[in-house]
Coordinates of N, CA and C in Angstrom, one line a residue:
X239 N -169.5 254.2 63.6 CA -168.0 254.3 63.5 C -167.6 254.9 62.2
X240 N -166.7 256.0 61.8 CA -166.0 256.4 61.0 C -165.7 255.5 60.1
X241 N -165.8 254.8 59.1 CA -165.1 254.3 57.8 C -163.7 254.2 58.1
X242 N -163.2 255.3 58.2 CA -161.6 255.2 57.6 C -161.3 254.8 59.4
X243 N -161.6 254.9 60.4 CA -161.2 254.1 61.5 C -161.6 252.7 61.5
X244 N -162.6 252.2 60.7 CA -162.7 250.9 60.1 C -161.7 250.6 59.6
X245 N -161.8 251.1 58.6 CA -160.3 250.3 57.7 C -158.9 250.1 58.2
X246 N -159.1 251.5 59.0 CA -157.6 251.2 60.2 C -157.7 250.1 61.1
X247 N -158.5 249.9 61.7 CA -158.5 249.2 62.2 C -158.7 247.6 61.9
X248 N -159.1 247.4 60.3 CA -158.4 246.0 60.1 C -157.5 246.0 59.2
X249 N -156.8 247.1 58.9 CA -155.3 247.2 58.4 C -154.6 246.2 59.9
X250 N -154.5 247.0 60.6 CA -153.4 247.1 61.2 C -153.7 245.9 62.0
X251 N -155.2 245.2 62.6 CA -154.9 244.2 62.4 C -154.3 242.6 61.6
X252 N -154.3 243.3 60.9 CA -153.6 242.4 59.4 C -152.1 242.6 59.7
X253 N -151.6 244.0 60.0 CA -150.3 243.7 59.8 C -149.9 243.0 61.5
X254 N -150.1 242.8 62.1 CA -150.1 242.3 63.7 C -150.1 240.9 63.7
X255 N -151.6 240.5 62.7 CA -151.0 238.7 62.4 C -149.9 238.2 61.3
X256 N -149.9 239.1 60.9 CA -148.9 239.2 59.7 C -147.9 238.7 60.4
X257 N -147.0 239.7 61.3 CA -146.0 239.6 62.2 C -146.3 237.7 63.2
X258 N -147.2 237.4 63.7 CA -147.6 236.4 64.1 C -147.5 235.4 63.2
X259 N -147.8 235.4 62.1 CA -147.3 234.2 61.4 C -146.0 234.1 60.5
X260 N -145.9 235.1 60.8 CA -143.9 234.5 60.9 C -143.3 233.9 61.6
X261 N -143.7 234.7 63.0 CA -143.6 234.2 63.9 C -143.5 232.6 64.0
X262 N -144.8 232.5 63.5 CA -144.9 230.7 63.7 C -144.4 230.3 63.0
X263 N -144.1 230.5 62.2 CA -143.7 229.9 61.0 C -141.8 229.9 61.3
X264 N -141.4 230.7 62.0 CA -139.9 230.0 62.7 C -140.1 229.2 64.1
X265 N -141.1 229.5 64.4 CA -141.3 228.6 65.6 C -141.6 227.1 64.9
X266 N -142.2 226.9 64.3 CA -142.8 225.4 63.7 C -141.3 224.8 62.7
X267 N -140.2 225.6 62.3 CA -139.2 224.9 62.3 C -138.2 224.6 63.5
X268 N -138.5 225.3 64.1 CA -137.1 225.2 65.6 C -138.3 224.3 66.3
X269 N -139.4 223.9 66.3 CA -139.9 222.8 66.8 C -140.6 221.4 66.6
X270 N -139.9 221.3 64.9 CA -140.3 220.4 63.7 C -139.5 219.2 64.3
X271 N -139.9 217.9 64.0 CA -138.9 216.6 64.5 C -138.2 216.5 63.1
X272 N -137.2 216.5 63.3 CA -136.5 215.8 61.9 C -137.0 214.3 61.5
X273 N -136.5 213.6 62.9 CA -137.3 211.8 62.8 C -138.6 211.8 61.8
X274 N -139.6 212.9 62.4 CA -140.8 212.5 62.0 C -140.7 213.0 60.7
X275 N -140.2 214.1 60.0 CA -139.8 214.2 59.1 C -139.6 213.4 58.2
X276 N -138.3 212.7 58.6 CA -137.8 211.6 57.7 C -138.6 210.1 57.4
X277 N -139.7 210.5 58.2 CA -140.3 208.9 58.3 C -141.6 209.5 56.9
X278 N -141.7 210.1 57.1 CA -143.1 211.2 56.2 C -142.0 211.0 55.0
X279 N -141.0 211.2 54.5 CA -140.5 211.6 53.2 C -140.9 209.9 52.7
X280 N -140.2 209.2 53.1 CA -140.4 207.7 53.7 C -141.3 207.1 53.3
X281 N -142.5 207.4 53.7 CA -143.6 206.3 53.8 C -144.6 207.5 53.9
X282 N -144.6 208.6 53.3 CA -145.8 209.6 53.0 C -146.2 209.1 51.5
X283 N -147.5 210.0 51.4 CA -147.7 209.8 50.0 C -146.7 210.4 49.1
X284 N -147.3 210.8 47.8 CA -146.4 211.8 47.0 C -146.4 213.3 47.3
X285 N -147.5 213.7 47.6 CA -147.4 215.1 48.4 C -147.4 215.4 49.3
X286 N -147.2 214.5 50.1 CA -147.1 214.7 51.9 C -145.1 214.4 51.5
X287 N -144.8 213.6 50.6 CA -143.5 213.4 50.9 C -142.5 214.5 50.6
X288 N -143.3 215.1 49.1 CA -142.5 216.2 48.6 C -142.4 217.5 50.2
X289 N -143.8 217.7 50.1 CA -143.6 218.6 51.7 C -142.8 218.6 52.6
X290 N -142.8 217.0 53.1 CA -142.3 217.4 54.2 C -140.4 217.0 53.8
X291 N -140.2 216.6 52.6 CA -138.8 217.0 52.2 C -138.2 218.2 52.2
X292 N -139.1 218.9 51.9 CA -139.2 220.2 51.8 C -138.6 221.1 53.3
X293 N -139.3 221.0 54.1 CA -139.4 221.2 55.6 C -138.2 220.9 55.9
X294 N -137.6 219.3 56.1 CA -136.6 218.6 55.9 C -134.9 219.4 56.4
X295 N -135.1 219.9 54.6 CA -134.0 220.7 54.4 C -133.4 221.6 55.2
X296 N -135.2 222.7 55.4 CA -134.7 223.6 56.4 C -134.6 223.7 57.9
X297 N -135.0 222.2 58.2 CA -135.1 222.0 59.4 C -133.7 221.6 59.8
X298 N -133.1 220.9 58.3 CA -131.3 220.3 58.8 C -130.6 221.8 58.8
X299 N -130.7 222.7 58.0 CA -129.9 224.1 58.4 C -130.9 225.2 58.3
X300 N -131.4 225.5 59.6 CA -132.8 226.5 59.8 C -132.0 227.8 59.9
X301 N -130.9 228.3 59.8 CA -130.1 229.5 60.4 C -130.8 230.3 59.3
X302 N -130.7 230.4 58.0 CA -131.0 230.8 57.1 C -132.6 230.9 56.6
X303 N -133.4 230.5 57.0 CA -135.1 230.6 57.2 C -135.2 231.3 58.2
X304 N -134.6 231.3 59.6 CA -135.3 231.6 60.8 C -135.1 233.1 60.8
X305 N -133.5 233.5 60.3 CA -133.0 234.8 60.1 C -134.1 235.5 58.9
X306 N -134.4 235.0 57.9 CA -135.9 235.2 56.9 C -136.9 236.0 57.5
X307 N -137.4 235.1 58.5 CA -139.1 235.2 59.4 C -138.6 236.0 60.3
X308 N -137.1 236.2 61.2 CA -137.6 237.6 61.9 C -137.2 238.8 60.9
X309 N -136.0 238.9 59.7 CA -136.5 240.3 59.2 C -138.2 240.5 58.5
X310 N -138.9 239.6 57.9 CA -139.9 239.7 57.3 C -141.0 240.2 58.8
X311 N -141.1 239.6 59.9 CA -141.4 239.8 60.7 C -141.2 241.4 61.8
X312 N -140.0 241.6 61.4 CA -139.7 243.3 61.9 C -140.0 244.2 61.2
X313 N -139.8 243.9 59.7 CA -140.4 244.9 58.2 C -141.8 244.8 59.0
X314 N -142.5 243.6 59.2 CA -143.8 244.1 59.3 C -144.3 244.7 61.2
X315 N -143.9 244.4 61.9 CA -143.6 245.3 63.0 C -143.6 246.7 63.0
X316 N -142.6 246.8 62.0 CA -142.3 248.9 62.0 C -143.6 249.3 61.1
X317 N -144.1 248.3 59.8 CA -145.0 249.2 59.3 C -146.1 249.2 60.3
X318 N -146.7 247.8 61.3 CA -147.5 248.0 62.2 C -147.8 249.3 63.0
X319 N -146.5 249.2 63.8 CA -145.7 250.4 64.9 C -146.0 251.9 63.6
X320 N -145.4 252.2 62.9 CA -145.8 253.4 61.7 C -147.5 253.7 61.7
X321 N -147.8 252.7 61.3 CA -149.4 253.0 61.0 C -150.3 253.5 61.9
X322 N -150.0 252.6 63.3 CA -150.7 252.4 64.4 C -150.4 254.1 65.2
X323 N -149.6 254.5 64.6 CA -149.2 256.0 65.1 C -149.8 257.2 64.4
X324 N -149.9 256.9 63.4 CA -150.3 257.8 62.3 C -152.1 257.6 61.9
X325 N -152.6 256.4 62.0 CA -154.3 256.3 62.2 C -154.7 256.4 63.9
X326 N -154.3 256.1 64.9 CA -154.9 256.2 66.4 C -154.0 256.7 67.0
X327 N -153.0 257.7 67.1 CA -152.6 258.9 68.1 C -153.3 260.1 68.0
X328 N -154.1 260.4 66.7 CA -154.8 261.6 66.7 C -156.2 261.3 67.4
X329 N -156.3 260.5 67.7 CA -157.8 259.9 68.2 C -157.3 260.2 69.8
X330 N -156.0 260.8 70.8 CA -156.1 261.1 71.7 C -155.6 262.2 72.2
X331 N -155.1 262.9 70.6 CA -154.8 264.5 71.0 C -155.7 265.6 71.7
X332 N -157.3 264.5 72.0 CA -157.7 265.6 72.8 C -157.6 265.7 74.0
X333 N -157.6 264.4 74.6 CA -156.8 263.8 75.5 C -155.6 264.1 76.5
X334 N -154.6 264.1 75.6 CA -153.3 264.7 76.2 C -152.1 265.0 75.2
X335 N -150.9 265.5 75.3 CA -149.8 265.8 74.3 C -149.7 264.7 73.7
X336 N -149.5 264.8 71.9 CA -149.4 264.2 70.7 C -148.1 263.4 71.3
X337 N -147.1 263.5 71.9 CA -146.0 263.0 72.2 C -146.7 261.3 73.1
X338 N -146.9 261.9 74.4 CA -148.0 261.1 75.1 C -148.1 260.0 74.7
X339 N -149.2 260.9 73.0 CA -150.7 259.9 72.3 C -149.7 258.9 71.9
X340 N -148.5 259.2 71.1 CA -148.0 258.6 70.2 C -147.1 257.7 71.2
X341 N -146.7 257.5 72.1 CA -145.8 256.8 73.6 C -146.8 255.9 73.6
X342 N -148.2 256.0 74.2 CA -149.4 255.2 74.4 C -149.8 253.8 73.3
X343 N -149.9 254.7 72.0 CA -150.0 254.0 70.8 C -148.5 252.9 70.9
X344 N -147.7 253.4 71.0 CA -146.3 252.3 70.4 C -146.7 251.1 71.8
X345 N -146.6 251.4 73.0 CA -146.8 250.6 74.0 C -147.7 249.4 74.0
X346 N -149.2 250.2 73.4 CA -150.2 249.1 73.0 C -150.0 247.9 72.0
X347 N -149.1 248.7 70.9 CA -148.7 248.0 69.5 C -147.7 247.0 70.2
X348 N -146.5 246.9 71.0 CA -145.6 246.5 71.4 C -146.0 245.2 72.0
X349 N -147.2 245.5 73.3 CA -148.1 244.5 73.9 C -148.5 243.7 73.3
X350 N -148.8 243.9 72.5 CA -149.7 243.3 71.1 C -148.9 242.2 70.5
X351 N -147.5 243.0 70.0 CA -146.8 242.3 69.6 C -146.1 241.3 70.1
X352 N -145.8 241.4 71.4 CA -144.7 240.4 72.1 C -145.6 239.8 72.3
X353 N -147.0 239.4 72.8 CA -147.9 238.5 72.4 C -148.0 237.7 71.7
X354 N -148.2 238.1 70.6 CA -148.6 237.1 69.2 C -146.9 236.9 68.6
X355 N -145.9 237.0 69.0 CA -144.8 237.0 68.2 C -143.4 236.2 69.1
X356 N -144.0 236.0 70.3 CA -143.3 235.1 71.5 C -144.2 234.1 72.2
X357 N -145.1 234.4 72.8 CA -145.8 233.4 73.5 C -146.5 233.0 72.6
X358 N -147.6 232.8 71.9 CA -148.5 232.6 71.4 C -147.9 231.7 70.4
X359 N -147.1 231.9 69.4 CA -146.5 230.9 68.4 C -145.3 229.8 69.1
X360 N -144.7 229.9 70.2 CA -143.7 229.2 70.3 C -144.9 228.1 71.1
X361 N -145.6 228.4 72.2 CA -146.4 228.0 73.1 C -147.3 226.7 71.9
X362 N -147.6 227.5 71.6 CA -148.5 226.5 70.0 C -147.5 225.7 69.2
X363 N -146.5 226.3 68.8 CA -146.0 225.0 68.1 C -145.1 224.4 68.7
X364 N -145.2 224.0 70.2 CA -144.2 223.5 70.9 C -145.1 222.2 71.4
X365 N -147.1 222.5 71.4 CA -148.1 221.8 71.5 C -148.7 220.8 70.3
X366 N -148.5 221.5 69.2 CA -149.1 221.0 68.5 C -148.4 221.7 66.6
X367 N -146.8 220.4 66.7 CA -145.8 221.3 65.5 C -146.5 221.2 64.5
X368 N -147.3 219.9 64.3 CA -147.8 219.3 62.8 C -149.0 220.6 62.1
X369 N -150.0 221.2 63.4 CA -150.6 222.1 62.8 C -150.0 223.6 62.0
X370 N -148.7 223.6 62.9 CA -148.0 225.0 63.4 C -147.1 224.7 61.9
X371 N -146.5 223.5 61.3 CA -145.9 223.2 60.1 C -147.0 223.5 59.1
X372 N -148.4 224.2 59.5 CA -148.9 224.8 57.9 C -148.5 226.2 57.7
X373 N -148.0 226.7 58.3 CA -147.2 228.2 58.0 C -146.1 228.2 57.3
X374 N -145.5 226.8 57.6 CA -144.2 226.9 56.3 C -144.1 226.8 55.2
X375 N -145.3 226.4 54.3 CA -145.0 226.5 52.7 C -145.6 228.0 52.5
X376 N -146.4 228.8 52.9 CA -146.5 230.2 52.3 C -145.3 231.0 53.1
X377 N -144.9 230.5 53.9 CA -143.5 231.6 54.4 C -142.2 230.8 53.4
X378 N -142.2 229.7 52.9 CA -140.8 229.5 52.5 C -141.2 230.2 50.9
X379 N -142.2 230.7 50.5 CA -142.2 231.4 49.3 C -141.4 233.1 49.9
X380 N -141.8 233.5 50.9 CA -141.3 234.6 51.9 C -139.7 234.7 51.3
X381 N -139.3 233.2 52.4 CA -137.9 233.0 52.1 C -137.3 233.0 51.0
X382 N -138.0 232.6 50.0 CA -137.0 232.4 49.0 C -137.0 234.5 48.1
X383 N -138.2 234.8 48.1 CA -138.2 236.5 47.8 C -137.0 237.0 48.4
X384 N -137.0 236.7 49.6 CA -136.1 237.7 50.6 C -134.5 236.8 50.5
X385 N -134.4 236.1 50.0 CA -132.5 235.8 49.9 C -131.5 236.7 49.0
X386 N -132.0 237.3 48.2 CA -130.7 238.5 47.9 C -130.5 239.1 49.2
X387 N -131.5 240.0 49.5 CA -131.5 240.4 51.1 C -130.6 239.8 52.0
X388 N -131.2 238.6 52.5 CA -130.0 237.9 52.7 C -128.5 237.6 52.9
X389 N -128.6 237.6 51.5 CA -127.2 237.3 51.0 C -126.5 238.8 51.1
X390 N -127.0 240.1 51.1 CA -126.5 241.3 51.0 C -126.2 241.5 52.5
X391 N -127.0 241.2 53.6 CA -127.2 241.1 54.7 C -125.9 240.3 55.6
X392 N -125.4 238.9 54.7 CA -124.8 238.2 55.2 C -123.1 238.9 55.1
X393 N -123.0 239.3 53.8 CA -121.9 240.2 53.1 C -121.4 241.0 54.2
X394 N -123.0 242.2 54.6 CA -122.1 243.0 55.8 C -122.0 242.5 57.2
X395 N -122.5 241.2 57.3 CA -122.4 240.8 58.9 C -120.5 240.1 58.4
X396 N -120.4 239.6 57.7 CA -119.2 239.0 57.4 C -118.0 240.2 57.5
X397 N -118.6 241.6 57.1 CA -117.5 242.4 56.9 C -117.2 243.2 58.7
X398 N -118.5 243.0 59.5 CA -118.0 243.5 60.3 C -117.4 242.6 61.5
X399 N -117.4 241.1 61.4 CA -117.0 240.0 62.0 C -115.6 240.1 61.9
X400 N -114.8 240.3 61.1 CA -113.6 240.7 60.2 C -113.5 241.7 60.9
X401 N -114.0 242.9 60.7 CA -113.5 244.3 61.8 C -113.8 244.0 63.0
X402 N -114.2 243.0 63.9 CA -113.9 242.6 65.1 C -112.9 241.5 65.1
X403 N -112.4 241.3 64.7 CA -111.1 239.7 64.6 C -111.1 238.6 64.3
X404 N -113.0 238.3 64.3 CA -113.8 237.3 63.6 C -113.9 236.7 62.5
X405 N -113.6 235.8 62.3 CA -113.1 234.8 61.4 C -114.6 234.7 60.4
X406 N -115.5 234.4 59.9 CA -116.4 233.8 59.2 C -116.5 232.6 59.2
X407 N -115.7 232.2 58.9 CA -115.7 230.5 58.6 C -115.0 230.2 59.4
X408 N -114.9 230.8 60.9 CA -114.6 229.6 62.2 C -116.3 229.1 62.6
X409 N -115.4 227.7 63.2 CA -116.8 227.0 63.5 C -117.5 227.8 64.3
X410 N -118.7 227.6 64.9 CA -119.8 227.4 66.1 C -118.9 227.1 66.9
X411 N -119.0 227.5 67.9 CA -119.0 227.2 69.7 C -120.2 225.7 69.8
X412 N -119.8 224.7 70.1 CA -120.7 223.2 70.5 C -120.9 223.6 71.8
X413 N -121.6 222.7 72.1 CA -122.1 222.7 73.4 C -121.2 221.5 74.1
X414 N -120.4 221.6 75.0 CA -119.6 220.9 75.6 C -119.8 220.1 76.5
X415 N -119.1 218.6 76.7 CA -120.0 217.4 77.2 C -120.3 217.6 79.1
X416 N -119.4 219.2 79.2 CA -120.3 218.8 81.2 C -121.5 219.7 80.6
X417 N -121.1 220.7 79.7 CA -122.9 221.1 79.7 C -124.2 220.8 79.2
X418 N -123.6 219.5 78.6 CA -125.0 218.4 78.4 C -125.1 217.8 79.5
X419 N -124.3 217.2 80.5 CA -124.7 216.5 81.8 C -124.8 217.7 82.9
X420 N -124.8 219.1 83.0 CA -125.2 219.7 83.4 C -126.5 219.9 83.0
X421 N -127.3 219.9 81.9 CA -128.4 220.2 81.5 C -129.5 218.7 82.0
X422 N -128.9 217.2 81.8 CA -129.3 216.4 82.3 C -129.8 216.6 83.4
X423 N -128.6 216.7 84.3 CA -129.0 217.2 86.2 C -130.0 218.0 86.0
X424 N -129.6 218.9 85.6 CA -130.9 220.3 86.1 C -132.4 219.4 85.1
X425 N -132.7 218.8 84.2 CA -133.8 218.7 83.7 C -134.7 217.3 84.5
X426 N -133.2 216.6 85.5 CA -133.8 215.6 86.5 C -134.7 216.3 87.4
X427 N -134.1 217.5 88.1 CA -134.2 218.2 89.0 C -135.1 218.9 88.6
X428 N -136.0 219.3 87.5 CA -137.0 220.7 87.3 C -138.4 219.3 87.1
X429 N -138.2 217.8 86.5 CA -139.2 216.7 86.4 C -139.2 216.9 84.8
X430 N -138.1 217.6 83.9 CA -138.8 217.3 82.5 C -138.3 216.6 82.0
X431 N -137.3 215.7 83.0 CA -136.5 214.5 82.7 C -136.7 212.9 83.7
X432 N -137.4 212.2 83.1 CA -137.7 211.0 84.1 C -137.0 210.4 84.4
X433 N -136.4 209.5 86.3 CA -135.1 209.1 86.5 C -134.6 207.9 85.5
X434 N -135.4 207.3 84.8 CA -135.1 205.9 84.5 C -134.6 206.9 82.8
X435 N -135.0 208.0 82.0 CA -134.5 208.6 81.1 C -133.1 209.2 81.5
X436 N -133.0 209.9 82.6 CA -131.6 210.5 83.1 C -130.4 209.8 83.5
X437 N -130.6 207.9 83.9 CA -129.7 207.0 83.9 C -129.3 207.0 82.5
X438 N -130.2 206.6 81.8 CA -129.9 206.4 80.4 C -129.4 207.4 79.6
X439 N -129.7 208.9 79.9 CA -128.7 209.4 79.2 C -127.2 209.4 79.5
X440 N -127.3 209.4 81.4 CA -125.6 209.5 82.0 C -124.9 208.3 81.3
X441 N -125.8 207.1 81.1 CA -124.7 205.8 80.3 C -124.2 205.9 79.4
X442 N -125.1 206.8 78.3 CA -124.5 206.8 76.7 C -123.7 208.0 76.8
X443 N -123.9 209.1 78.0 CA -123.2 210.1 77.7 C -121.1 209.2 78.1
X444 N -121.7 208.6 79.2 CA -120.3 207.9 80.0 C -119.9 206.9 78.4
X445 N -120.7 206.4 78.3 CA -120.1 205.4 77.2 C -119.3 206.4 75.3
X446 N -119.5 207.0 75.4 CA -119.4 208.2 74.3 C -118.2 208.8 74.8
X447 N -117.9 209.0 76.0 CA -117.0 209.4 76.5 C -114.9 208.5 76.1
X448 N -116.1 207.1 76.8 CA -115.0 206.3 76.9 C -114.5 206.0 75.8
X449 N -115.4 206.0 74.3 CA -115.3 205.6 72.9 C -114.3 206.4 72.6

């Protein structure tokens, strides 16, 4: 094998997990327990408590980390997608038109990526969060690099919210109480809700109501 098709070839696998552990690394907070969290700050040691305080924080407002892990995660996408065009499309120009090679190449890289960047990390840290929570102290060094970004980021989403009629600082849309007892029914109905769990929620939802 060629040398430099070597090296391409664990470049660019590098940048592919790269992308994948960002990946997890917003998946393992949108699937972190806060409870268990707070029980670890609690009754952890001293370094298990600092951590998982740590987590904690961004688990109580994840908007701002998760928005983090997919730009860091797209930066590394395009340099994947770039590279992956520029070391293996010429490897099929004998093949067929460079246009083709380079169609073939993105499609592979794409496969690749909605793999390791959707299924694979949400599937895992939805199995097993506590392992999937070791990606978040070298990503929240990520996060904290990338917050001017951020913050410059946030500036023009604010300016164009404003040139649509959009307020900034109007609240969130909640999720409204028939579409939590809508979601009840349907999770009785699919079995990821047990009947003697789905009384109990309709009670507190009824009693919440009446309060």
């Amino acid at each position: 094998m060629d040398p430099l098709l070597g090296q391409s070839i664990v470049i660019e696998i590098v940048l592919l997990l790269l992308c994948g552990f960002f990946a997890m690394a917003g998946a393992s907070v949108e699937e972190a327990s806060e409870s268990r969290l707070i029980k670890e700050v609690e009754e952890g040691d001293r370094k298990a408590s600092r951590k998982a305080d740590r987590m904690l924080k961004i688990v109580e407002e994840p908007e701002a980390f998760l928005l983090s892990m997919h730009a860091a995660q797209l930066l590394a996408a395009l340099f994947a997608a770039r590279f992956a065009i520029v070391s293996f499309s010429p490897l099929l120009d004998g093949w067929m038109d460079h246009l083709w090679a380079d169609v073939i190449v993105l499609l592979c890289v794409g496969f690749v990526l909605l793999w390791l960047t959707v299924y694979v990390p949400r599937s895992y840290a939805a199995r097993r969060p506590q392992k999937a929570a070791a990606c978040f102290a070298p990503a929240r060094l990520v996060f904290l690099l990338l917050r001017p970004m951020n913050a410059l980021f946030q500036l023009l989403t604010d300016l164009v919210l404003r040139l649509m009629g959009v307020r900034p600082s109007d609240p969130v849309e909640e999720v409204s109480e028939d579409e939590i007892m809508l979601m009840v029914e349907e999770g009785e109905e699919t079995g990821a809700i047990e009947a003697r769990i789905h009384r109990f929620l309709l009670v507190a939802q009824k009693q919440e109501i009446r309060s």
